[in-house]
């Protein structure tokens, strides 16, 4: 049974299903029922102030002894996770807050008494009019609502819909329903499932950034594509990152240039490519030359290029074309500056941003994208997006400026990139999230930093927890990585769970093809999971980066299986005192956690049996061991820092007494079950015998009958070793009409057969039949 607890604000308290979340709620805090737009029981919250100001902070009440998970901005551009129990633990710039009441038990069944279930309460600070809201805590354990316009002349004194609060007993459904209620209220954005995902998400790709940084050339692009293709993992998309555009500094006197302490900031000087991307024999061909090489010679399906939302890091140089660019100096919000003190001396803060006139920004995007589209570019990675919130002074404020730019960007992408080719980057502010109707892919965290050892565990934790929130708006992109790197498998396996695009930034010739072939099929496609990868329910409020005792478990779904990753992310995190990522001591060398079939949150959705008993087969990729777990049984997993494990999880189908089966997929791939495209069970008449084992799972008995009792039909894409669990040894296995040999481990029930090649001709899948 699923219940929708009612949220109430009355008598100085915010309560959920008679459980008090906040006390001492001030009288100027106002609540409006959200039942017209969302689940019954949700409320919108605002506040009334005495003065018209451009920035307000109000207490929402006292928060104590309630576990929470917050997604907050530790940089202007990026969010990370923070867990705690008290108001004082909530960071500045919190944009998403999930709370858990401690009544009830995690092990209470979904069908149990609703009064005994854990209740999850979600807080979504919103945009209202010209103001953007966020949450923060103070030393008195008060939860505060901060409202800012980003423009001294844009003021307000009354708010009614600046925060949405709702609750439920399923955390993931509760969040989705809350975002839907906000969508119906604001009418300014669409949710992930309503947007068209670009084709790159189903293919392997390469990005030039960590391979070349801004020194990228046409020759470098081609060498990278050749190198990956030669190793048997051909990329089907490339992102030509920063380094292809025409840029320059502002004109300045020579003596001033010599005395300045900072390197002059580069600004865009034209929409076309620089000389590195011009064909020496035919300069007019421009960037189209390398695009033709990529597609015609190397078989790529998609070519993306990078640009900032402002054109370049320093914007567009004033006087370029007819875009009416003007240098504006960022006004960074107080919360961001406190979390990221370095902003005071940042080159953009000191030298200013060349901001295209908002009335001309569609013209700018349209001409840029028209040129790129005519050259064969299929999409753009649009970076530096959060800078817009700092430039709203004199332009109606941060929300208005962001809205104007994103409307123009959406319209231009829709016009010139029909596959909806756009990746949002450095874009973790709600100003942008709550006005995005078009973009369907968003970078999920700060960058992959190949040379920064403190960053790797932090990266995996951040992408997983940020995806809880970001995944409601777009498909999170867990970023590029290096396949030849000490943490390569740690990153690669996580990308397989992510559900987003999978691409590397290897330098040409520096690859680990053993790792890449666990992600990429010979035709350049990948086995993509169906949803955003997210922490399991029992990990939502533990802190796998800081607490020294917790492992991070991440789940996702395929058509017929689940995927579960386990990571030790301890030992490094964002340091609230030093305001940067730092190492910290871990109390133990290894941490032991436990996994269950139900850790894959929607695993019951892929059971083909309406009376499924919740028994699962779990295949461990690292050890190649197969386990069968009855309902609620747990398997221990022990990992050191930077170690991981990945499991394919499949519901076990009881076909007849003594006959049970569960397909696993291509077991040498990280996401083995992603290869299964079709599954059908056909139980025939006949006899079979069983004997009960421990925990209710039947023990294997030798199949002495020649009679066909059941047939399992599986459609599998790709090639490699196909695996499945079978309680009894199969009678025979066929691929198409061909009888094939198979191996059977009578101890574990693992069946393995080989698919030596990709499906031939027009076929997209292998048709496998297993007779039992």
XYZ file of C-alpha atoms in Angstrom:
772
model
C 0.000 0.000 0.000
C 1.259 3.459 -0.903
C 0.050 6.402 1.115
C 0.324 10.130 0.467
C 0.832 11.789 3.829
C -0.603 15.258 4.215
C 1.766 18.167 4.827
C 0.383 20.817 7.176
C 1.610 24.163 8.468
C -0.319 25.159 11.569
C 0.193 26.115 15.211
C 3.820 27.009 14.503
C 4.668 23.544 13.165
C 5.196 21.840 9.829
C 3.913 18.290 10.184
C 3.719 15.277 7.882
C 1.219 12.589 8.798
C 1.204 13.844 12.384
C 5.007 13.700 12.548
C 6.573 17.066 13.305
C 9.359 18.123 10.928
C 9.759 21.819 11.813
C 8.894 23.679 15.019
C 8.731 27.430 15.747
C 7.502 28.280 12.260
C 7.219 32.127 12.144
C 3.893 33.822 11.578
C 5.024 35.542 8.370
C 5.487 32.146 6.712
C 2.404 31.356 4.605
C 1.214 28.058 3.125
C -1.028 27.363 0.124
C -2.481 23.963 -0.717
C -0.848 22.283 -3.667
C -3.663 19.813 -4.276
C -4.686 21.522 -7.521
C -1.343 20.711 -9.195
C 0.024 17.700 -7.350
C -0.660 14.933 -4.862
C -3.218 15.692 -2.212
C -1.372 16.957 0.809
C 1.479 18.912 -0.839
C 1.855 22.599 0.055
C 3.476 25.678 -1.438
C 5.190 27.921 1.077
C 6.115 31.589 0.950
C 6.582 34.525 3.277
C 5.478 38.124 3.750
C 8.051 40.822 4.579
C 7.816 44.415 5.772
C 10.121 45.874 3.105
C 10.540 45.639 -0.638
C 14.040 44.211 -1.101
C 16.033 42.305 -3.723
C 17.142 39.698 -1.151
C 15.235 38.166 1.765
C 16.053 35.451 4.292
C 13.339 33.957 6.509
C 13.353 31.128 9.027
C 10.974 28.283 8.217
C 11.324 26.794 11.694
C 13.646 24.638 13.759
C 14.889 21.297 12.401
C 16.288 18.700 14.795
C 16.688 14.918 14.828
C 15.450 14.395 11.265
C 17.777 12.657 8.810
C 18.188 14.508 5.531
C 20.061 14.506 2.247
C 20.744 17.885 0.629
C 21.990 18.720 -2.857
C 23.785 22.058 -2.568
C 26.085 24.134 -4.734
C 29.639 23.998 -3.448
C 30.647 25.959 -6.557
C 28.688 28.385 -8.714
C 28.478 25.675 -11.360
C 28.070 22.401 -9.473
C 26.178 20.610 -6.709
C 27.268 17.905 -4.288
C 25.531 15.965 -1.491
C 25.482 16.618 2.256
C 23.804 14.543 4.956
C 22.847 15.504 8.503
C 20.227 15.567 11.258
C 20.016 19.229 12.300
C 19.295 22.580 10.724
C 22.887 23.701 11.283
C 24.045 20.888 8.931
C 22.159 22.216 5.905
C 24.634 24.013 3.603
C 24.189 27.352 1.920
C 22.797 27.118 -1.623
C 20.767 23.966 -0.950
C 18.503 23.426 -3.959
C 17.003 20.049 -3.050
C 16.246 18.579 0.362
C 14.929 15.110 1.180
C 14.010 14.181 4.761
C 13.201 10.896 6.453
C 11.094 10.476 9.554
C 12.599 7.956 11.941
C 9.310 6.274 12.870
C 8.879 2.844 11.359
C 11.340 0.360 9.970
C 13.244 0.122 6.710
C 12.406 -3.572 6.596
C 8.629 -2.998 6.762
C 7.132 -4.488 3.627
C 5.581 -2.219 1.027
C 2.277 -3.881 1.697
C 2.457 -3.333 5.423
C 0.583 -0.914 7.606
C 1.160 2.624 6.353
C 1.532 3.896 9.909
C 4.679 1.795 10.290
C 6.302 2.923 7.039
C 9.031 5.508 6.741
C 7.787 8.791 5.335
C 9.953 10.787 2.944
C 9.437 14.533 2.722
C 10.843 16.523 -0.193
C 11.529 20.292 -0.111
C 11.885 22.008 -3.499
C 12.907 25.697 -3.393
C 11.526 27.308 -6.546
C 11.545 30.381 -8.724
C 8.699 32.799 -8.104
C 8.357 35.793 -10.367
C 11.792 37.375 -10.683
C 13.128 35.660 -7.557
C 14.952 32.373 -7.092
C 14.827 30.539 -3.751
C 17.271 28.228 -1.988
C 17.530 26.701 1.484
C 20.192 27.011 4.187
C 20.650 26.328 7.873
C 21.916 28.480 10.714
C 23.612 27.897 14.085
C 20.208 27.893 15.853
C 19.184 24.806 13.841
C 16.712 26.846 11.825
C 15.931 25.951 8.242
C 15.998 29.219 6.286
C 14.550 30.194 2.923
C 16.710 32.638 0.958
C 15.100 34.598 -1.892
C 17.152 36.639 -4.373
C 16.475 38.522 -7.608
C 20.115 39.228 -8.475
C 19.229 42.822 -9.380
C 19.198 45.650 -6.810
C 16.316 47.291 -8.667
C 14.139 44.175 -8.788
C 12.382 44.061 -5.427
C 9.441 42.315 -3.788
C 7.934 41.918 -0.328
C 5.458 39.045 -0.650
C 5.814 35.430 -1.815
C 3.352 32.542 -1.840
C 4.903 29.804 -4.017
C 8.655 29.900 -3.326
C 8.940 26.409 -1.829
C 7.047 23.186 -2.460
C 6.822 20.482 0.211
C 5.230 17.056 -0.236
C 5.664 13.581 1.196
C 5.198 9.886 0.474
C 6.376 6.403 1.372
C 8.337 5.732 -1.842
C 11.192 8.258 -2.030
C 11.669 8.127 -5.805
C 7.963 8.383 -6.631
C 7.586 11.154 -4.042
C 10.293 13.213 -5.754
C 8.870 12.622 -9.242
C 5.364 13.581 -8.094
C 6.691 16.711 -6.368
C 8.536 17.880 -9.489
C 5.401 17.205 -11.538
C 3.340 19.355 -9.156
C 5.874 22.162 -9.518
C 5.819 21.790 -13.306
C 2.053 22.202 -13.384
C 2.323 25.278 -11.173
C 5.206 27.036 -12.954
C 4.480 25.902 -16.529
C 8.064 26.804 -17.444
C 9.831 23.417 -17.849
C 9.326 19.797 -18.808
C 10.407 16.617 -17.058
C 12.960 14.142 -18.382
C 10.459 11.576 -19.586
C 8.719 14.237 -21.685
C 11.860 15.153 -23.657
C 13.535 13.547 -26.659
C 16.836 11.934 -25.736
C 19.534 12.517 -28.379
C 20.924 9.459 -30.140
C 24.389 9.763 -28.567
C 23.141 8.092 -25.385
C 23.037 4.691 -27.103
C 26.568 4.844 -28.521
C 30.159 5.059 -27.355
C 31.879 8.403 -27.749
C 35.114 10.318 -27.370
C 35.676 13.869 -26.117
C 38.796 15.843 -26.986
C 39.061 17.742 -23.681
C 41.382 15.719 -21.427
C 43.258 14.461 -24.486
C 44.218 17.887 -25.825
C 42.500 20.606 -23.765
C 42.502 23.854 -25.811
C 45.342 22.653 -28.047
C 42.981 20.402 -30.010
C 43.477 20.287 -33.794
C 41.859 18.554 -36.759
C 44.775 16.125 -36.841
C 44.338 15.401 -33.133
C 40.644 14.667 -33.582
C 41.323 12.201 -36.375
C 44.134 10.456 -34.485
C 41.845 9.901 -31.497
C 39.103 8.396 -33.643
C 41.578 6.141 -35.458
C 43.145 4.942 -32.215
C 39.873 3.840 -30.617
C 38.568 2.250 -33.807
C 41.764 0.221 -34.289
C 41.355 -1.324 -30.831
C 37.866 -2.673 -31.568
C 35.785 -0.031 -29.752
C 34.819 2.395 -32.530
C 33.371 5.677 -31.263
C 30.132 6.729 -32.900
C 30.127 10.267 -31.580
C 32.753 12.853 -30.796
C 32.592 16.059 -28.785
C 35.081 18.603 -30.101
C 35.544 20.526 -26.888
C 36.994 23.980 -26.205
C 39.709 24.962 -28.691
C 37.976 25.140 -32.087
C 36.539 28.672 -31.888
C 37.860 32.065 -32.979
C 38.787 33.968 -29.816
C 40.928 36.888 -28.737
C 41.613 39.327 -25.913
C 40.314 42.861 -25.551
C 42.548 45.490 -27.150
C 44.719 47.032 -24.417
C 47.784 49.286 -24.215
C 51.067 47.365 -24.222
C 52.224 48.763 -20.895
C 48.935 47.761 -19.237
C 49.176 44.275 -20.692
C 52.637 43.815 -19.238
C 51.679 45.038 -15.780
C 48.510 43.047 -15.358
C 48.698 40.120 -12.914
C 46.118 38.010 -14.754
C 46.258 36.487 -18.204
C 43.820 38.486 -20.347
C 40.445 36.767 -20.644
C 39.630 35.405 -24.088
C 36.360 36.400 -25.771
C 34.636 35.155 -28.913
C 35.599 37.148 -32.010
C 33.418 35.338 -34.558
C 31.088 32.378 -34.930
C 33.334 30.409 -37.290
C 36.228 28.084 -36.487
C 39.826 29.189 -35.917
C 42.709 28.474 -38.304
C 43.455 25.080 -36.673
C 40.151 23.787 -38.072
C 40.512 25.189 -41.566
C 41.726 23.086 -44.462
C 45.014 24.598 -45.652
C 44.151 23.765 -49.261
C 40.598 25.053 -48.998
C 40.107 27.351 -45.967
C 36.497 28.003 -46.896
C 35.609 24.395 -46.094
C 36.093 25.239 -42.422
C 35.066 22.842 -39.680
C 33.080 20.834 -42.214
C 36.376 19.216 -43.254
C 36.961 17.306 -40.000
C 33.245 16.522 -39.701
C 33.264 14.876 -43.131
C 36.388 12.897 -42.187
C 34.781 11.761 -38.930
C 31.560 10.607 -40.538
C 32.703 9.334 -43.934
C 36.089 7.829 -43.060
C 35.520 6.750 -39.453
C 31.791 5.976 -39.485
C 30.658 8.414 -36.794
C 26.963 9.082 -36.439
C 27.171 12.316 -34.448
C 29.587 15.233 -34.084
C 29.061 17.733 -31.271
C 31.035 20.902 -30.585
C 31.493 22.934 -27.419
C 30.517 26.536 -26.740
C 29.694 28.577 -23.671
C 26.160 29.826 -23.166
C 27.731 33.291 -23.480
C 29.722 32.225 -26.551
C 33.055 31.762 -24.782
C 34.519 31.965 -21.253
C 34.780 35.733 -21.550
C 31.639 36.065 -23.623
C 31.502 37.786 -26.998
C 33.919 40.633 -27.569
C 32.074 43.954 -27.912
C 31.789 45.050 -31.539
C 31.518 41.519 -32.967
C 28.767 41.272 -35.595
C 25.464 42.837 -34.487
C 25.029 41.123 -31.136
C 25.369 44.273 -29.020
C 27.723 42.640 -26.539
C 28.611 44.637 -23.438
C 31.147 43.824 -20.733
C 29.316 43.242 -17.443
C 30.884 42.316 -14.119
C 29.387 39.397 -12.219
C 27.525 39.965 -8.968
C 27.819 36.589 -7.257
C 25.276 35.674 -4.574
C 26.385 35.631 -0.948
C 25.857 31.890 -0.518
C 28.012 31.034 -3.541
C 30.832 33.340 -2.439
C 30.846 31.810 1.054
C 31.016 28.286 -0.389
C 33.524 29.290 -3.083
C 35.635 32.211 -1.798
C 37.906 32.090 -4.833
C 35.227 33.829 -6.878
C 36.447 37.207 -5.617
C 39.633 36.885 -7.693
C 38.262 34.784 -10.559
C 39.322 36.034 -13.983
C 35.679 36.498 -15.056
C 34.912 38.486 -11.894
C 37.936 40.742 -12.436
C 37.786 41.233 -16.216
C 34.048 40.913 -16.814
C 31.840 38.982 -19.226
C 31.033 40.098 -22.765
C 27.266 39.585 -22.518
C 25.203 39.540 -25.699
C 22.151 41.785 -25.429
C 19.273 39.459 -24.388
C 17.229 40.924 -27.270
C 19.936 39.751 -29.683
C 20.763 36.403 -28.140
C 18.441 34.392 -30.412
C 20.114 35.995 -33.415
C 23.488 34.958 -31.952
C 22.499 31.341 -31.301
C 20.618 31.034 -34.564
C 23.554 32.238 -36.680
C 26.078 30.143 -34.732
C 23.989 26.970 -34.889
C 22.948 27.541 -38.488
C 26.618 27.677 -39.481
C 27.438 24.566 -37.440
C 24.388 22.644 -38.650
C 25.204 23.413 -42.298
C 28.703 21.985 -41.695
C 27.236 18.714 -40.404
C 27.380 19.328 -36.646
C 24.631 17.366 -34.843
C 24.641 19.030 -31.433
C 26.340 21.303 -28.934
C 27.684 21.020 -25.412
C 26.654 24.337 -23.861
C 28.911 25.226 -20.954
C 29.305 27.971 -18.304
C 25.524 28.211 -17.911
C 25.322 29.367 -14.288
C 27.207 32.579 -15.075
C 23.905 34.090 -16.218
C 22.610 34.327 -12.642
C 25.423 36.773 -11.844
C 24.694 39.153 -14.731
C 21.035 40.083 -14.164
C 21.697 43.542 -12.722
C 19.833 46.155 -14.771
C 18.225 43.402 -16.869
C 15.312 42.389 -14.659
C 17.296 39.969 -12.508
C 18.825 36.516 -12.677
C 15.642 34.558 -13.380
C 14.571 36.815 -16.235
C 17.986 36.825 -17.919
C 18.284 33.044 -17.614
C 14.786 32.595 -19.048
C 15.535 34.792 -22.068
C 18.772 32.989 -22.864
C 17.294 29.508 -22.446
C 14.243 30.260 -24.539
C 16.544 31.427 -27.320
C 18.825 28.403 -26.898
C 15.906 25.956 -26.925
C 14.463 27.514 -30.075
C 17.788 27.452 -31.897
C 18.607 23.850 -30.930
C 15.143 22.744 -32.046
C 15.624 24.510 -35.375
C 19.135 23.341 -36.251
C 19.713 20.052 -34.400
C 16.648 17.844 -35.014
C 18.011 15.034 -32.812
C 17.747 17.468 -29.862
C 21.538 17.577 -29.719
C 22.332 19.582 -26.604
C 24.244 18.824 -23.394
C 23.884 21.295 -20.516
C 27.101 21.839 -18.575
C 28.129 23.913 -15.533
C 24.391 24.386 -15.155
C 23.399 23.286 -11.633
C 21.227 26.223 -10.673
C 17.476 26.078 -10.383
C 17.156 29.254 -12.444
C 18.046 27.072 -15.442
C 16.418 23.796 -14.357
C 13.022 25.392 -13.872
C 13.003 27.013 -17.318
C 14.397 24.193 -19.467
C 11.837 22.756 -21.866
C 14.166 21.340 -24.521
C 17.551 20.139 -23.259
C 17.419 16.470 -22.251
C 21.004 15.755 -21.088
C 22.811 17.473 -18.212
C 26.298 16.973 -16.812
C 25.779 15.484 -13.360
C 28.775 16.794 -11.419
C 32.056 18.623 -11.423
C 34.606 17.352 -13.934
C 36.517 14.113 -14.111
C 39.999 15.246 -13.109
C 42.514 12.617 -14.295
C 45.432 14.189 -12.399
C 43.635 14.891 -9.107
C 43.611 11.790 -6.862
C 41.237 13.377 -4.333
C 38.497 13.699 -6.956
C 37.621 10.136 -7.959
C 35.583 8.858 -5.011
C 33.992 12.306 -4.711
C 32.961 12.158 -8.364
C 31.096 8.849 -8.087
C 29.232 9.895 -4.939
C 28.305 13.283 -6.414
C 26.931 11.978 -9.723
C 24.782 9.404 -7.925
C 23.225 11.755 -5.371
C 22.875 14.694 -7.773
C 21.002 12.382 -10.153
C 18.249 11.965 -7.544
C 17.298 15.583 -8.262
C 18.705 16.332 -11.722
C 17.291 13.117 -13.159
C 13.776 14.503 -12.816
C 14.584 17.187 -15.403
C 17.125 15.589 -17.755
C 19.215 12.462 -18.234
C 22.346 12.964 -16.119
C 25.667 12.651 -17.947
C 28.321 11.266 -15.553
C 31.125 12.804 -17.660
C 34.048 11.481 -19.668
C 36.822 9.415 -18.070
C 40.185 7.830 -18.950
C 40.234 4.108 -19.722
C 43.991 3.966 -19.037
C 44.044 5.236 -15.456
C 44.392 3.808 -11.909
C 40.680 4.483 -11.287
C 39.529 3.461 -14.774
C 37.332 0.497 -13.773
C 35.889 2.443 -10.863
C 34.696 5.114 -13.304
C 33.858 2.818 -16.220
C 31.541 0.554 -14.233
C 29.709 3.581 -12.837
C 29.131 4.937 -16.348
C 27.500 1.615 -17.222
C 24.985 2.117 -14.405
C 24.403 5.812 -15.139
C 21.857 5.484 -17.941
C 23.550 8.427 -19.649
C 26.061 8.819 -22.471
C 29.304 6.838 -22.193
C 32.455 8.463 -23.542
C 36.160 8.711 -22.789
C 38.714 11.488 -23.121
C 41.746 9.252 -23.664
C 44.770 10.653 -25.435
C 45.334 8.807 -28.730
C 47.130 5.530 -28.108
C 46.486 5.546 -24.358
C 43.599 3.127 -23.927
C 42.702 0.036 -21.935
C 40.655 -1.945 -24.417
C 39.952 -4.719 -21.909
C 37.948 -2.164 -19.921
C 36.388 -0.484 -22.945
C 35.133 -3.805 -24.318
C 33.101 -4.244 -21.124
C 31.201 -1.107 -22.168
C 31.245 -1.067 -25.965
C 30.013 -3.593 -28.528
C 31.939 -4.068 -31.804
C 29.482 -1.833 -33.667
C 30.103 1.098 -31.270
C 26.795 0.745 -29.424
C 26.505 0.439 -25.643
C 24.182 -1.430 -23.296
C 22.444 1.553 -21.729
C 20.337 1.243 -18.590
C 16.859 2.769 -18.764
C 16.787 5.403 -15.999
C 19.165 7.750 -14.214
C 21.393 5.745 -11.879
C 20.596 6.654 -8.253
C 21.548 5.528 -4.732
C 19.494 2.681 -3.308
C 16.773 3.582 -0.843
C 18.809 2.513 2.186
C 21.745 4.715 1.071
C 19.813 7.961 0.641
C 20.642 9.312 4.095
C 23.969 7.629 4.853
C 27.143 9.488 3.921
C 29.376 7.183 1.846
C 32.062 9.851 1.480
C 32.456 10.969 5.117
C 31.018 8.588 7.721
C 33.703 5.884 7.490
C 31.209 3.007 7.683
C 28.935 3.175 4.607
C 29.282 1.842 1.093
C 27.428 3.510 -1.776
C 24.985 1.308 -3.683
C 23.651 2.544 -7.045
C 20.753 0.933 -8.914
C 19.257 1.051 -12.380
C 16.988 -0.996 -14.619
C 17.047 -2.742 -17.981
C 14.071 -4.242 -19.815
C 14.248 -7.561 -17.963
C 16.985 -7.163 -15.330
C 18.387 -4.755 -12.799
C 21.938 -3.530 -12.306
C 23.464 -2.798 -8.911
C 26.837 -1.182 -8.287
C 28.604 -0.986 -4.920
C 31.387 1.563 -4.341
C 33.680 2.497 -1.475
C 33.742 6.304 -1.751
C 35.167 7.026 1.689
C 38.211 9.143 2.424
C 37.558 12.376 0.525
C 34.820 15.019 0.414
C 34.125 18.730 0.155
C 35.501 20.323 3.321
C 33.128 22.950 4.747
C 35.965 24.620 6.676
C 38.588 24.758 3.937
C 35.909 25.223 1.251
C 37.478 22.668 -1.062
C 37.734 18.913 -1.650
C 40.168 17.256 0.743
C 41.276 13.818 1.904
C 40.356 12.681 5.414
C 41.309 9.682 7.508
C 39.182 6.550 7.232
C 38.858 4.456 10.427
C 39.079 1.044 8.748
C 40.865 -0.416 5.751
C 37.813 -2.212 4.381
C 34.051 -1.707 4.762
C 31.442 -4.453 4.600
C 27.938 -3.747 3.336
C 25.005 -5.891 2.302
C 23.051 -6.177 -0.930
C 19.566 -7.531 -1.575
C 17.572 -8.129 -4.723
C 15.133 -5.414 -3.683
C 17.970 -2.848 -3.642
C 17.091 -2.526 -7.327
C 14.075 -0.343 -6.657
C 11.873 -1.376 -9.602
C 13.003 -5.005 -9.796
C 9.428 -6.219 -9.376
C 8.493 -4.301 -12.548
C 10.519 -6.704 -14.702
C 9.222 -9.927 -13.221
C 7.184 -11.840 -15.789
C 5.225 -13.564 -13.034
C 2.415 -11.656 -11.270
C 2.893 -13.996 -8.295
C 6.687 -13.610 -8.193
C 8.057 -14.613 -4.782
C 10.890 -11.985 -4.904
C 13.694 -14.540 -5.322
C 16.531 -13.151 -7.456
C 19.634 -14.381 -9.255
C 22.660 -12.096 -8.748
C 25.742 -12.341 -10.957
C 28.917 -10.662 -9.689
C 30.919 -9.205 -12.560
C 34.191 -8.981 -10.624
C 34.303 -12.569 -9.348
C 32.074 -14.257 -11.968
C 30.101 -15.847 -9.119
C 26.354 -16.484 -9.327
C 24.125 -16.286 -6.247
C 20.444 -16.933 -5.645
C 18.845 -14.812 -2.947
C 15.414 -15.408 -1.451
C 13.258 -12.411 -0.606
C 14.974 -10.084 1.870
C 18.083 -12.279 2.152
C 21.331 -10.293 2.122
C 24.748 -10.915 0.589
C 27.818 -9.336 2.266
C 30.235 -7.289 0.141
C 33.575 -5.967 1.471
C 35.484 -3.207 -0.343
C 38.490 -0.982 0.224
C 38.565 2.691 -0.826
C 38.352 3.020 -4.628
C 37.132 -0.564 -4.963
C 33.793 -1.504 -6.483
C 31.560 -4.428 -7.368
C 28.800 -4.653 -9.947
C 25.917 -7.142 -10.030
C 23.291 -8.117 -12.566
C 20.017 -8.803 -10.744
C 17.236 -10.865 -12.362
C 13.924 -12.117 -10.956
C 13.839 -15.932 -10.860
C 10.965 -17.447 -12.836
C 9.532 -20.697 -11.405
C 8.438 -22.598 -14.514
C 7.518 -25.931 -12.968
C 8.358 -27.647 -9.707
C 12.124 -28.118 -9.920
C 12.536 -25.802 -12.931
C 13.559 -22.180 -12.434
C 15.312 -19.748 -14.769
C 16.711 -16.212 -14.859
C 18.580 -14.728 -17.858
C 21.637 -12.589 -17.055
C 22.771 -11.300 -20.453
C 26.289 -10.764 -21.825
C 28.161 -11.558 -18.642
C 31.501 -10.047 -19.687
C 29.871 -6.606 -19.984
C 29.413 -4.355 -16.955
C 25.701 -4.019 -17.706
C 25.162 -7.616 -18.773
C 21.372 -7.474 -18.643
C 21.204 -4.485 -20.959
C 21.739 -6.907 -23.852
C 18.386 -8.665 -23.334
C 15.803 -7.237 -25.730
C 13.124 -9.912 -25.449
C 12.127 -12.667 -23.020
C 9.388 -15.304 -23.209
C 8.699 -18.326 -21.009
C 6.681 -21.250 -22.358
C 5.880 -23.994 -19.833
C 4.806 -27.285 -21.435
C 2.984 -30.199 -19.927
C 5.257 -32.730 -18.244
C 6.838 -33.720 -14.979
C 9.771 -32.442 -13.023
C 10.947 -33.053 -9.496
C 12.322 -30.873 -6.777
C 13.559 -30.905 -3.262
C 13.445 -27.913 -1.001
C 16.654 -26.189 -0.010
C 17.419 -23.732 2.736
C 15.467 -20.509 2.641
C 12.789 -21.804 0.281
C 14.916 -21.843 -2.911
C 14.741 -25.211 -4.646
C 17.917 -27.274 -4.835
C 19.194 -28.586 -8.158
C 18.309 -32.146 -9.117
C 19.593 -33.986 -12.162
C 17.254 -33.699 -15.153
C 16.764 -37.363 -16.184
C 13.866 -36.709 -18.529
C 14.236 -36.242 -22.307
C 10.826 -34.606 -22.437
C 10.703 -30.842 -23.073
C 8.994 -29.315 -20.061
C 9.657 -25.643 -20.753
C 11.240 -23.387 -23.379
C 12.836 -20.046 -22.623
C 13.195 -17.671 -25.593
C 15.624 -14.786 -25.216
C 16.471 -12.056 -27.724
C 20.001 -10.729 -27.188
C 21.842 -7.908 -28.927
C 25.621 -7.835 -29.259
C 28.055 -10.709 -28.967
C 30.121 -12.444 -26.320
C 29.342 -14.907 -23.538
C 25.634 -15.159 -22.738
C 24.808 -16.331 -19.229
C 21.708 -17.417 -17.340
C 20.674 -19.113 -14.123
C 18.927 -22.466 -14.433
C 17.930 -24.692 -11.535
C 18.220 -27.752 -13.796
C 20.710 -28.414 -16.594
C 19.134 -27.400 -19.939
C 18.214 -30.155 -22.414
C 19.660 -28.115 -25.282
C 20.364 -24.558 -26.426
C 19.952 -23.090 -29.895
C 20.894 -19.768 -31.455
C 18.566 -19.177 -34.378
C 18.231 -22.636 -35.881
C 21.721 -23.734 -34.854
C 22.310 -26.100 -31.967
C 25.123 -24.702 -29.795
C 27.302 -26.071 -27.042
C 26.940 -24.675 -23.549
C 28.565 -24.999 -20.150
C 26.582 -25.740 -17.006
C 27.819 -25.316 -13.440
C 25.696 -27.636 -11.326
C 26.876 -25.929 -8.137
C 25.648 -22.440 -8.975
C 23.225 -23.112 -11.847
C 25.201 -20.903 -14.259
C 24.569 -21.624 -17.933
C 27.035 -20.079 -20.417
C 27.006 -20.157 -24.217
C 28.983 -18.161 -26.754
C 27.642 -15.699 -29.312
C 30.689 -15.483 -31.567
C 29.595 -12.558 -33.715
C 27.154 -9.677 -33.922
C 23.679 -10.442 -35.350
C 24.027 -10.768 -39.122
C 22.192 -9.089 -41.959
C 19.085 -7.161 -41.003
C 18.826 -8.905 -37.660
C 19.375 -6.727 -34.621
C 19.306 -9.562 -32.070
C 20.271 -13.189 -31.606
C 17.312 -15.487 -30.930
C 18.270 -17.945 -28.200
C 16.109 -20.872 -27.105
C 16.834 -22.881 -23.974
C 14.934 -26.152 -23.652
C 14.439 -27.506 -20.138
